[in-house]
mmCIF file of C-alpha atoms in Angstrom:
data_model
loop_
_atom_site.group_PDB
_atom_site.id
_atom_site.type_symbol
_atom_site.label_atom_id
_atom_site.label_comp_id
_atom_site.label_asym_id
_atom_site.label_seq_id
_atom_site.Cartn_x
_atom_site.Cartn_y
_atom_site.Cartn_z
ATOM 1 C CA UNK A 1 -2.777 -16.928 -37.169
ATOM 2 C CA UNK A 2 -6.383 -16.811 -37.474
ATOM 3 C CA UNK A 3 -6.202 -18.337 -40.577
ATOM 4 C CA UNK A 4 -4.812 -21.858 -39.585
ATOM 5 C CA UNK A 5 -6.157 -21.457 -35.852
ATOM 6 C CA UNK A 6 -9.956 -21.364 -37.912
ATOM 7 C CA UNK A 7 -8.521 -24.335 -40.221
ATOM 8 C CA UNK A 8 -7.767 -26.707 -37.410
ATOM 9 C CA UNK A 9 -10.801 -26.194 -35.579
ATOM 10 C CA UNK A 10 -13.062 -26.618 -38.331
ATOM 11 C CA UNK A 11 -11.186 -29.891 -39.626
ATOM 12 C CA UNK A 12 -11.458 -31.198 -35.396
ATOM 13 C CA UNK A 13 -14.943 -29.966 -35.626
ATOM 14 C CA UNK A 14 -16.446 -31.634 -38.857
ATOM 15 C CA UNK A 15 -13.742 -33.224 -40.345
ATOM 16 C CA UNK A 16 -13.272 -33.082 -44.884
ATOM 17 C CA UNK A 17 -17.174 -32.335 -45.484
ATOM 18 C CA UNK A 18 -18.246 -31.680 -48.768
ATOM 19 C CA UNK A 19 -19.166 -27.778 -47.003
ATOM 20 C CA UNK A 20 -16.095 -28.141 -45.157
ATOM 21 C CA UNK A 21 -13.877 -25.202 -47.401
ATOM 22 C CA UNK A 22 -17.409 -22.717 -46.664
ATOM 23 C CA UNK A 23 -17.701 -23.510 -43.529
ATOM 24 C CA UNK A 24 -13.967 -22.993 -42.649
ATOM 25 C CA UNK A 25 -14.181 -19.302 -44.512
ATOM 26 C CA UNK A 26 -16.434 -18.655 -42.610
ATOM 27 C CA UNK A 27 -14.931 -19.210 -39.196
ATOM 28 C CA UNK A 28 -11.960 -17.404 -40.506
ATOM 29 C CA UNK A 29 -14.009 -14.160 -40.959
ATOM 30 C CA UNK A 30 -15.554 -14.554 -37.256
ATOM 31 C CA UNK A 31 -12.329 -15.155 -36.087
ATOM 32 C CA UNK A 32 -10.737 -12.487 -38.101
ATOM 33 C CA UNK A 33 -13.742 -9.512 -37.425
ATOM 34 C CA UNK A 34 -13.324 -10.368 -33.702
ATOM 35 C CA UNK A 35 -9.928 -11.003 -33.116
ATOM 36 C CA UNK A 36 -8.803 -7.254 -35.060
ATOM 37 C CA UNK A 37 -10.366 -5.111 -32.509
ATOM 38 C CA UNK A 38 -9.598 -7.017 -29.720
ATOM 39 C CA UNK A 39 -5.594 -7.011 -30.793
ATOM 40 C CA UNK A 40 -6.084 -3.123 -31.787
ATOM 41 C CA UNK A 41 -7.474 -2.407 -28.378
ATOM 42 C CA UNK A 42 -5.181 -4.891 -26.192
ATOM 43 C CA UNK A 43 -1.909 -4.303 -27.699
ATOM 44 C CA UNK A 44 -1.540 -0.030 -26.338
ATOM 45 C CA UNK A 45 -2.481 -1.269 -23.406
ATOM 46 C CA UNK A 46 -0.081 -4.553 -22.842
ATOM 47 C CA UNK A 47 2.784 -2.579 -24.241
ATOM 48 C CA UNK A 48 2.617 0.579 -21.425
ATOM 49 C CA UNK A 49 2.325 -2.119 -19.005
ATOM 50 C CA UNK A 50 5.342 -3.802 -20.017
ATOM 51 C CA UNK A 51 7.098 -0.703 -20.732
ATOM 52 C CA UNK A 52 6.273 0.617 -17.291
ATOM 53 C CA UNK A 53 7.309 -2.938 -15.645
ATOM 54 C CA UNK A 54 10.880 -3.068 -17.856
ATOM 55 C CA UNK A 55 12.025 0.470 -17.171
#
């Protein structure tokens, strides 16, 4: 998801530049170092909640 969230973005941002293939990698791999730990951390959490909400 990060992958064509990143894409979009960058082509709104900047448009087809001739950098625009780096610069989109590299908005990928922010988007992909942050978003990791945030799901890893998040996702335990949400699912108790919901599991103590549905049962």
């Amino acid at each position: 998801m990060a992958f064509f969230i990143s894409l979009i973005l960058t082509y709104m941002n900047i448009g087809f530049s001739p950098d625009f293939l780096q610069k989109w990698l590299r908005g990928f791999g922010v988007g992909f170092l942050v978003g990791l730990p945030v799901a890893l951390v998040t996702f335990p959490i949400v699912k108790k909640v919901v599991e103590q909400l549905t049962s």
